[in-house]
Amino acid sequence: HVDDNGEDDDDDNDDGGGDDDDDNDNDDDDDDDDDDDDDEEEEEEEEEECHHRRHYHHHHHENYHSFLLIIYVRIYSHSCLFALHAAISLLYIITEI
């Protein structure tokens, strides 16, 4: 009788423990979702600020951006000499601004 009671008690404890674990897992998931929503809102605000800054920067430094583009194009087309020439030209523009 002692063994049977012991086994029954173990089963009850296991089931109860399993239920408790599931509840805790669900609570954790809910918390994570809330954090993700907050992060997304912050990211959207940062993206808007960056867009405004980029827009302003673009109008005041169009030459700077065009030379950066030239450098990237030359590097990706494996023309190191032209990339170096564009970089030197960019340095002159920066010193003139």
mmCIF file of N, CA and C in Angstrom:
data_model
loop_
_atom_site.group_PDB
_atom_site.id
_atom_site.type_symbol
_atom_site.label_atom_id
_atom_site.label_comp_id
_atom_site.label_asym_id
_atom_site.label_seq_id
_atom_site.Cartn_x
_atom_site.Cartn_y
_atom_site.Cartn_z
ATOM 1 N N HIS A 1 0.828 -1.206 0.000
ATOM 2 C CA HIS A 1 0.000 0.000 0.000
ATOM 3 C C HIS A 1 0.863 1.257 0.000
ATOM 4 N N VAL A 2 1.956 1.185 0.697
ATOM 5 C CA VAL A 2 2.818 2.364 0.759
ATOM 6 C C VAL A 2 3.371 2.673 -0.627
ATOM 7 N N ASP A 3 3.788 1.604 -1.355
ATOM 8 C CA ASP A 3 4.338 1.811 -2.693
ATOM 9 C C ASP A 3 3.296 2.419 -3.632
ATOM 10 N N ASP A 4 2.054 1.886 -3.586
ATOM 11 C CA ASP A 4 1.004 2.410 -4.470
ATOM 12 C C ASP A 4 0.736 3.879 -4.177
ATOM 13 N N ASN A 5 0.644 4.226 -2.908
ATOM 14 C CA ASN A 5 0.392 5.624 -2.558
ATOM 15 C C ASN A 5 1.552 6.504 -3.029
ATOM 16 N N GLY A 6 2.759 5.999 -2.887
ATOM 17 C CA GLY A 6 3.924 6.769 -3.316
ATOM 18 C C GLY A 6 3.885 7.031 -4.806
ATOM 19 N N GLU A 7 3.531 6.016 -5.597
ATOM 20 C CA GLU A 7 3.466 6.200 -7.047
ATOM 21 C C GLU A 7 2.388 7.200 -7.426
ATOM 22 N N ASP A 8 1.228 7.092 -6.787
ATOM 23 C CA ASP A 8 0.149 8.024 -7.093
ATOM 24 C C ASP A 8 0.579 9.456 -6.772
ATOM 25 N N ASP A 9 1.229 9.630 -5.631
ATOM 26 C CA ASP A 9 1.664 10.966 -5.250
ATOM 27 C C ASP A 9 2.649 11.523 -6.288
ATOM 28 N N ASP A 10 3.550 10.665 -6.747
ATOM 29 C CA ASP A 10 4.525 11.123 -7.735
ATOM 30 C C ASP A 10 3.829 11.588 -9.008
ATOM 31 N N ASP A 11 2.829 10.806 -9.466
ATOM 32 C CA ASP A 11 2.127 11.178 -10.692
ATOM 33 C C ASP A 11 1.439 12.526 -10.532
ATOM 34 N N ASP A 12 0.787 12.724 -9.386
ATOM 35 C CA ASP A 12 0.087 13.992 -9.164
ATOM 36 C C ASP A 12 1.080 15.152 -9.186
ATOM 37 N N ASN A 13 2.204 14.954 -8.544
ATOM 38 C CA ASN A 13 3.192 16.030 -8.499
ATOM 39 C C ASN A 13 3.728 16.345 -9.902
ATOM 40 N N ASP A 14 3.958 15.291 -10.688
ATOM 41 C CA ASP A 14 4.473 15.521 -12.035
ATOM 42 C C ASP A 14 3.478 16.322 -12.864
ATOM 43 N N ASP A 15 2.187 15.921 -12.785
ATOM 44 C CA ASP A 15 1.171 16.631 -13.572
ATOM 45 C C ASP A 15 1.081 18.087 -13.135
ATOM 46 N N GLY A 16 1.061 18.291 -11.841
ATOM 47 C CA GLY A 16 0.970 19.662 -11.334
ATOM 48 C C GLY A 16 2.178 20.472 -11.775
ATOM 49 N N GLY A 17 3.346 19.860 -11.696
ATOM 50 C CA GLY A 17 4.561 20.565 -12.096
ATOM 51 C C GLY A 17 4.520 20.917 -13.568
ATOM 52 N N GLY A 18 4.010 19.988 -14.375
ATOM 53 C CA GLY A 18 3.938 20.237 -15.807
ATOM 54 C C GLY A 18 3.032 21.414 -16.118
ATOM 55 N N ASP A 19 1.890 21.461 -15.431
ATOM 56 C CA ASP A 19 0.950 22.564 -15.664
ATOM 57 C C ASP A 19 1.575 23.888 -15.263
ATOM 58 N N ASP A 20 2.245 23.894 -14.118
ATOM 59 C CA ASP A 20 2.871 25.131 -13.655
ATOM 60 C C ASP A 20 3.908 25.614 -14.666
ATOM 61 N N ASP A 21 4.693 24.677 -15.200
ATOM 62 C CA ASP A 21 5.720 25.063 -16.161
ATOM 63 C C ASP A 21 5.090 25.688 -17.398
ATOM 64 N N ASP A 22 3.981 25.072 -17.873
ATOM 65 C CA ASP A 22 3.334 25.606 -19.071
ATOM 66 C C ASP A 22 2.849 27.029 -18.838
ATOM 67 N N ASP A 23 2.237 27.270 -17.677
ATOM 68 C CA ASP A 23 1.729 28.608 -17.384
ATOM 69 C C ASP A 23 2.872 29.615 -17.374
ATOM 70 N N ASN A 24 3.969 29.242 -16.754
ATOM 71 C CA ASN A 24 5.101 30.160 -16.679
ATOM 72 C C ASN A 24 5.651 30.454 -18.070
ATOM 73 N N ASP A 25 5.713 29.429 -18.918
ATOM 74 C CA ASP A 25 6.224 29.643 -20.265
ATOM 75 C C ASP A 25 5.343 30.632 -21.019
ATOM 76 N N ASN A 26 4.021 30.483 -20.871
ATOM 77 C CA ASN A 26 3.115 31.391 -21.575
ATOM 78 C C ASN A 26 3.295 32.816 -21.094
ATOM 79 N N ASP A 27 3.476 32.996 -19.799
ATOM 80 C CA ASP A 27 3.673 34.341 -19.268
ATOM 81 C C ASP A 27 4.937 34.959 -19.861
ATOM 82 N N ASP A 28 5.999 34.161 -19.942
ATOM 83 C CA ASP A 28 7.255 34.678 -20.484
ATOM 84 C C ASP A 28 7.071 35.103 -21.935
ATOM 85 N N ASP A 29 6.336 34.292 -22.709
ATOM 86 C CA ASP A 29 6.125 34.621 -24.112
ATOM 87 C C ASP A 29 5.384 35.941 -24.247
ATOM 88 N N ASP A 30 4.368 36.147 -23.402
ATOM 89 C CA ASP A 30 3.603 37.388 -23.471
ATOM 90 C C ASP A 30 4.506 38.583 -23.198
ATOM 91 N N ASP A 31 5.371 38.464 -22.200
ATOM 92 C CA ASP A 31 6.268 39.567 -21.867
ATOM 93 C C ASP A 31 7.182 39.884 -23.044
ATOM 94 N N ASP A 32 7.691 38.841 -23.699
ATOM 95 C CA ASP A 32 8.591 39.059 -24.824
ATOM 96 C C ASP A 32 7.874 39.801 -25.943
ATOM 97 N N ASP A 33 6.609 39.439 -26.197
ATOM 98 C CA ASP A 33 5.861 40.098 -27.265
ATOM 99 C C ASP A 33 5.712 41.583 -26.975
ATOM 100 N N ASP A 34 5.428 41.929 -25.719
ATOM 101 C CA ASP A 34 5.272 43.334 -25.359
ATOM 102 C C ASP A 34 6.571 44.090 -25.610
ATOM 103 N N ASP A 35 7.691 43.487 -25.247
ATOM 104 C CA ASP A 35 8.984 44.138 -25.448
ATOM 105 C C ASP A 35 9.241 44.359 -26.933
ATOM 106 N N ASP A 36 8.873 43.375 -27.760
ATOM 107 C CA ASP A 36 9.090 43.496 -29.197
ATOM 108 C C ASP A 36 8.302 44.671 -29.757
ATOM 109 N N ASP A 37 7.059 44.852 -29.288
ATOM 110 C CA ASP A 37 6.239 45.962 -29.772
ATOM 111 C C ASP A 37 6.898 47.292 -29.444
ATOM 112 N N ASP A 38 7.412 47.425 -28.217
ATOM 113 C CA ASP A 38 8.070 48.665 -27.817
ATOM 114 C C ASP A 38 9.298 48.916 -28.684
ATOM 115 N N ASP A 39 10.068 47.859 -28.944
ATOM 116 C CA ASP A 39 11.277 48.000 -29.755
ATOM 117 C C ASP A 39 10.920 48.451 -31.168
ATOM 118 N N GLU A 40 9.838 47.889 -31.727
ATOM 119 C CA GLU A 40 9.449 48.253 -33.092
ATOM 120 C C GLU A 40 9.073 49.727 -33.172
ATOM 121 N N GLU A 41 8.353 50.230 -32.147
ATOM 122 C CA GLU A 41 7.968 51.639 -32.156
ATOM 123 C C GLU A 41 9.203 52.527 -32.093
ATOM 124 N N GLU A 42 10.171 52.156 -31.256
ATOM 125 C CA GLU A 42 11.394 52.950 -31.140
ATOM 126 C C GLU A 42 12.162 52.931 -32.454
ATOM 127 N N GLU A 43 12.220 51.755 -33.103
ATOM 128 C CA GLU A 43 12.946 51.646 -34.365
ATOM 129 C C GLU A 43 12.298 52.524 -35.434
ATOM 130 N N GLU A 44 10.959 52.560 -35.465
ATOM 131 C CA GLU A 44 10.274 53.380 -36.462
ATOM 132 C C GLU A 44 10.592 54.853 -36.254
ATOM 133 N N GLU A 45 10.616 55.303 -34.986
ATOM 134 C CA GLU A 45 10.938 56.700 -34.705
ATOM 135 C C GLU A 45 12.366 57.013 -35.137
ATOM 136 N N GLU A 46 13.290 56.091 -34.849
ATOM 137 C CA GLU A 46 14.687 56.310 -35.223
ATOM 138 C C GLU A 46 14.831 56.362 -36.740
ATOM 139 N N GLU A 47 14.094 55.483 -37.446
ATOM 140 C CA GLU A 47 14.178 55.471 -38.906
ATOM 141 C C GLU A 47 13.690 56.796 -39.484
ATOM 142 N N GLU A 48 12.605 57.353 -38.903
ATOM 143 C CA GLU A 48 12.093 58.632 -39.397
ATOM 144 C C GLU A 48 13.122 59.736 -39.181
ATOM 145 N N GLU A 49 13.757 59.747 -37.997
ATOM 146 C CA GLU A 49 14.771 60.761 -37.716
ATOM 147 C C GLU A 49 15.945 60.615 -38.679
ATOM 148 N N CYS A 50 16.377 59.382 -38.902
ATOM 149 C CA CYS A 50 17.498 59.138 -39.810
ATOM 150 C C CYS A 50 17.134 59.587 -41.224
ATOM 151 N N HIS A 51 15.902 59.327 -41.634
ATOM 152 C CA HIS A 51 15.479 59.720 -42.978
ATOM 153 C C HIS A 51 15.552 61.234 -43.134
ATOM 154 N N HIS A 52 15.077 61.972 -42.121
ATOM 155 C CA HIS A 52 15.127 63.437 -42.192
ATOM 156 C C HIS A 52 16.575 63.912 -42.241
ATOM 157 N N ARG A 53 17.425 63.294 -41.416
ATOM 158 C CA ARG A 53 18.839 63.688 -41.406
ATOM 159 C C ARG A 53 19.478 63.395 -42.758
ATOM 160 N N ARG A 54 19.179 62.220 -43.316
ATOM 161 C CA ARG A 54 19.753 61.847 -44.598
ATOM 162 C C ARG A 54 19.277 62.801 -45.691
ATOM 163 N N HIS A 55 18.002 63.156 -45.646
ATOM 164 C CA HIS A 55 17.437 64.065 -46.646
ATOM 165 C C HIS A 55 18.153 65.413 -46.578
ATOM 166 N N TYR A 56 18.336 65.942 -45.376
ATOM 167 C CA TYR A 56 19.019 67.220 -45.174
ATOM 168 C C TYR A 56 20.463 67.116 -45.646
ATOM 169 N N HIS A 57 21.126 66.032 -45.244
ATOM 170 C CA HIS A 57 22.532 65.821 -45.590
ATOM 171 C C HIS A 57 22.686 65.738 -47.107
ATOM 172 N N HIS A 58 21.746 65.067 -47.755
ATOM 173 C CA HIS A 58 21.841 64.879 -49.203
ATOM 174 C C HIS A 58 21.809 66.218 -49.933
ATOM 175 N N HIS A 59 20.940 67.118 -49.533
ATOM 176 C CA HIS A 59 20.826 68.403 -50.220
ATOM 177 C C HIS A 59 22.068 69.266 -50.029
ATOM 178 N N HIS A 60 22.724 69.144 -48.899
ATOM 179 C CA HIS A 60 23.866 70.016 -48.619
ATOM 180 C C HIS A 60 25.206 69.414 -49.042
ATOM 181 N N HIS A 61 25.202 68.112 -49.334
ATOM 182 C CA HIS A 61 26.470 67.468 -49.704
ATOM 183 C C HIS A 61 26.263 66.517 -50.880
ATOM 184 N N GLU A 62 25.638 67.011 -51.934
ATOM 185 C CA GLU A 62 25.371 66.158 -53.088
ATOM 186 C C GLU A 62 26.667 65.668 -53.723
ATOM 187 N N ASN A 63 27.675 66.543 -53.802
ATOM 188 C CA ASN A 63 28.949 66.130 -54.388
ATOM 189 C C ASN A 63 29.586 65.017 -53.571
ATOM 190 N N TYR A 64 29.494 65.140 -52.257
ATOM 191 C CA TYR A 64 30.053 64.136 -51.350
ATOM 192 C C TYR A 64 29.432 62.775 -51.643
ATOM 193 N N HIS A 65 28.107 62.741 -51.786
ATOM 194 C CA HIS A 65 27.422 61.473 -52.041
ATOM 195 C C HIS A 65 27.769 60.919 -53.415
ATOM 196 N N SER A 66 27.875 61.775 -54.416
ATOM 197 C CA SER A 66 28.171 61.288 -55.755
ATOM 198 C C SER A 66 29.563 60.664 -55.812
ATOM 199 N N PHE A 67 30.511 61.252 -55.082
ATOM 200 C CA PHE A 67 31.846 60.668 -55.080
ATOM 201 C C PHE A 67 31.893 59.381 -54.268
ATOM 202 N N LEU A 68 31.110 59.300 -53.194
ATOM 203 C CA LEU A 68 31.034 58.034 -52.460
ATOM 204 C C LEU A 68 30.493 56.945 -53.378
ATOM 205 N N LEU A 69 29.486 57.284 -54.161
ATOM 206 C CA LEU A 69 28.906 56.321 -55.089
ATOM 207 C C LEU A 69 29.948 55.869 -56.106
ATOM 208 N N ILE A 70 30.718 56.815 -56.623
ATOM 209 C CA ILE A 70 31.768 56.474 -57.588
ATOM 210 C C ILE A 70 32.767 55.508 -56.961
ATOM 211 N N ILE A 71 33.161 55.792 -55.704
ATOM 212 C CA ILE A 71 34.128 54.925 -55.022
ATOM 213 C C ILE A 71 33.578 53.509 -54.906
ATOM 214 N N TYR A 72 32.314 53.387 -54.465
ATOM 215 C CA TYR A 72 31.724 52.053 -54.319
ATOM 216 C C TYR A 72 31.659 51.331 -55.655
ATOM 217 N N VAL A 73 31.249 52.028 -56.704
ATOM 218 C CA VAL A 73 31.135 51.405 -58.020
ATOM 219 C C VAL A 73 32.498 50.931 -58.501
ATOM 220 N N ARG A 74 33.510 51.779 -58.325
ATOM 221 C CA ARG A 74 34.848 51.417 -58.789
ATOM 222 C C ARG A 74 35.398 50.224 -58.009
ATOM 223 N N ILE A 75 35.163 50.211 -56.704
ATOM 224 C CA ILE A 75 35.674 49.096 -55.897
ATOM 225 C C ILE A 75 35.003 47.798 -56.318
ATOM 226 N N TYR A 76 33.680 47.824 -56.482
ATOM 227 C CA TYR A 76 32.975 46.598 -56.842
ATOM 228 C C TYR A 76 33.279 46.152 -58.264
ATOM 229 N N SER A 77 33.711 47.060 -59.124
ATOM 230 C CA SER A 77 34.092 46.657 -60.478
ATOM 231 C C SER A 77 35.584 46.324 -60.544
ATOM 232 N N HIS A 78 36.214 46.266 -59.371
ATOM 233 C CA HIS A 78 37.619 45.859 -59.239
ATOM 234 C C HIS A 78 38.574 46.799 -59.977
ATOM 235 N N SER A 79 38.247 48.075 -60.007
ATOM 236 C CA SER A 79 39.143 49.059 -60.610
ATOM 237 C C SER A 79 39.795 49.851 -59.486
ATOM 238 N N CYS A 80 40.836 49.300 -58.907
ATOM 239 C CA CYS A 80 41.470 49.920 -57.740
ATOM 240 C C CYS A 80 42.028 51.298 -58.070
ATOM 241 N N LEU A 81 42.579 51.455 -59.257
ATOM 242 C CA LEU A 81 43.170 52.735 -59.633
ATOM 243 C C LEU A 81 42.105 53.831 -59.660
ATOM 244 N N PHE A 82 40.956 53.524 -60.251
ATOM 245 C CA PHE A 82 39.877 54.506 -60.308
ATOM 246 C C PHE A 82 39.303 54.773 -58.922
ATOM 247 N N ALA A 83 39.244 53.739 -58.082
ATOM 248 C CA ALA A 83 38.752 53.918 -56.719
ATOM 249 C C ALA A 83 39.672 54.866 -55.963
ATOM 250 N N LEU A 84 40.978 54.713 -56.163
ATOM 251 C CA LEU A 84 41.949 55.589 -55.507
ATOM 252 C C LEU A 84 41.781 57.027 -56.011
ATOM 253 N N HIS A 85 41.605 57.194 -57.308
ATOM 254 C CA HIS A 85 41.402 58.523 -57.883
ATOM 255 C C HIS A 85 40.143 59.182 -57.310
ATOM 256 N N ALA A 86 39.052 58.416 -57.198
ATOM 257 C CA ALA A 86 37.805 58.951 -56.648
ATOM 258 C C ALA A 86 37.984 59.321 -55.179
ATOM 259 N N ALA A 87 38.746 58.519 -54.444
ATOM 260 C CA ALA A 87 38.977 58.808 -53.024
ATOM 261 C C ALA A 87 39.755 60.108 -52.868
ATOM 262 N N ILE A 88 40.756 60.312 -53.714
ATOM 263 C CA ILE A 88 41.541 61.553 -53.659
ATOM 264 C C ILE A 88 40.649 62.744 -54.003
ATOM 265 N N SER A 89 39.811 62.606 -55.021
ATOM 266 C CA SER A 89 38.881 63.677 -55.388
ATOM 267 C C SER A 89 37.939 63.983 -54.233
ATOM 268 N N LEU A 90 37.509 62.950 -53.530
ATOM 269 C CA LEU A 90 36.613 63.128 -52.385
ATOM 270 C C LEU A 90 37.308 63.922 -51.289
ATOM 271 N N LEU A 91 38.586 63.655 -51.066
ATOM 272 C CA LEU A 91 39.334 64.395 -50.046
ATOM 273 C C LEU A 91 39.376 65.886 -50.382
ATOM 274 N N TYR A 92 39.562 66.217 -51.650
ATOM 275 C CA TYR A 92 39.568 67.629 -52.049
ATOM 276 C C TYR A 92 38.211 68.277 -51.766
ATOM 277 N N ILE A 93 37.139 67.560 -52.075
ATOM 278 C CA ILE A 93 35.792 68.108 -51.844
ATOM 279 C C ILE A 93 35.561 68.332 -50.354
ATOM 280 N N ILE A 94 35.970 67.383 -49.524
ATOM 281 C CA ILE A 94 35.762 67.515 -48.072
ATOM 282 C C ILE A 94 36.501 68.739 -47.538
ATOM 283 N N THR A 95 37.720 68.962 -48.011
ATOM 284 C CA THR A 95 38.491 70.108 -47.515
ATOM 285 C C THR A 95 37.892 71.429 -47.997
ATOM 286 N N GLU A 96 37.187 71.419 -49.131
ATOM 287 C CA GLU A 96 36.578 72.643 -49.648
ATOM 288 C C GLU A 96 35.284 72.990 -48.931
ATOM 289 N N ILE A 97 34.584 72.003 -48.368
ATOM 290 C CA ILE A 97 33.270 72.244 -47.733
ATOM 291 C C ILE A 97 33.418 73.116 -46.508
#
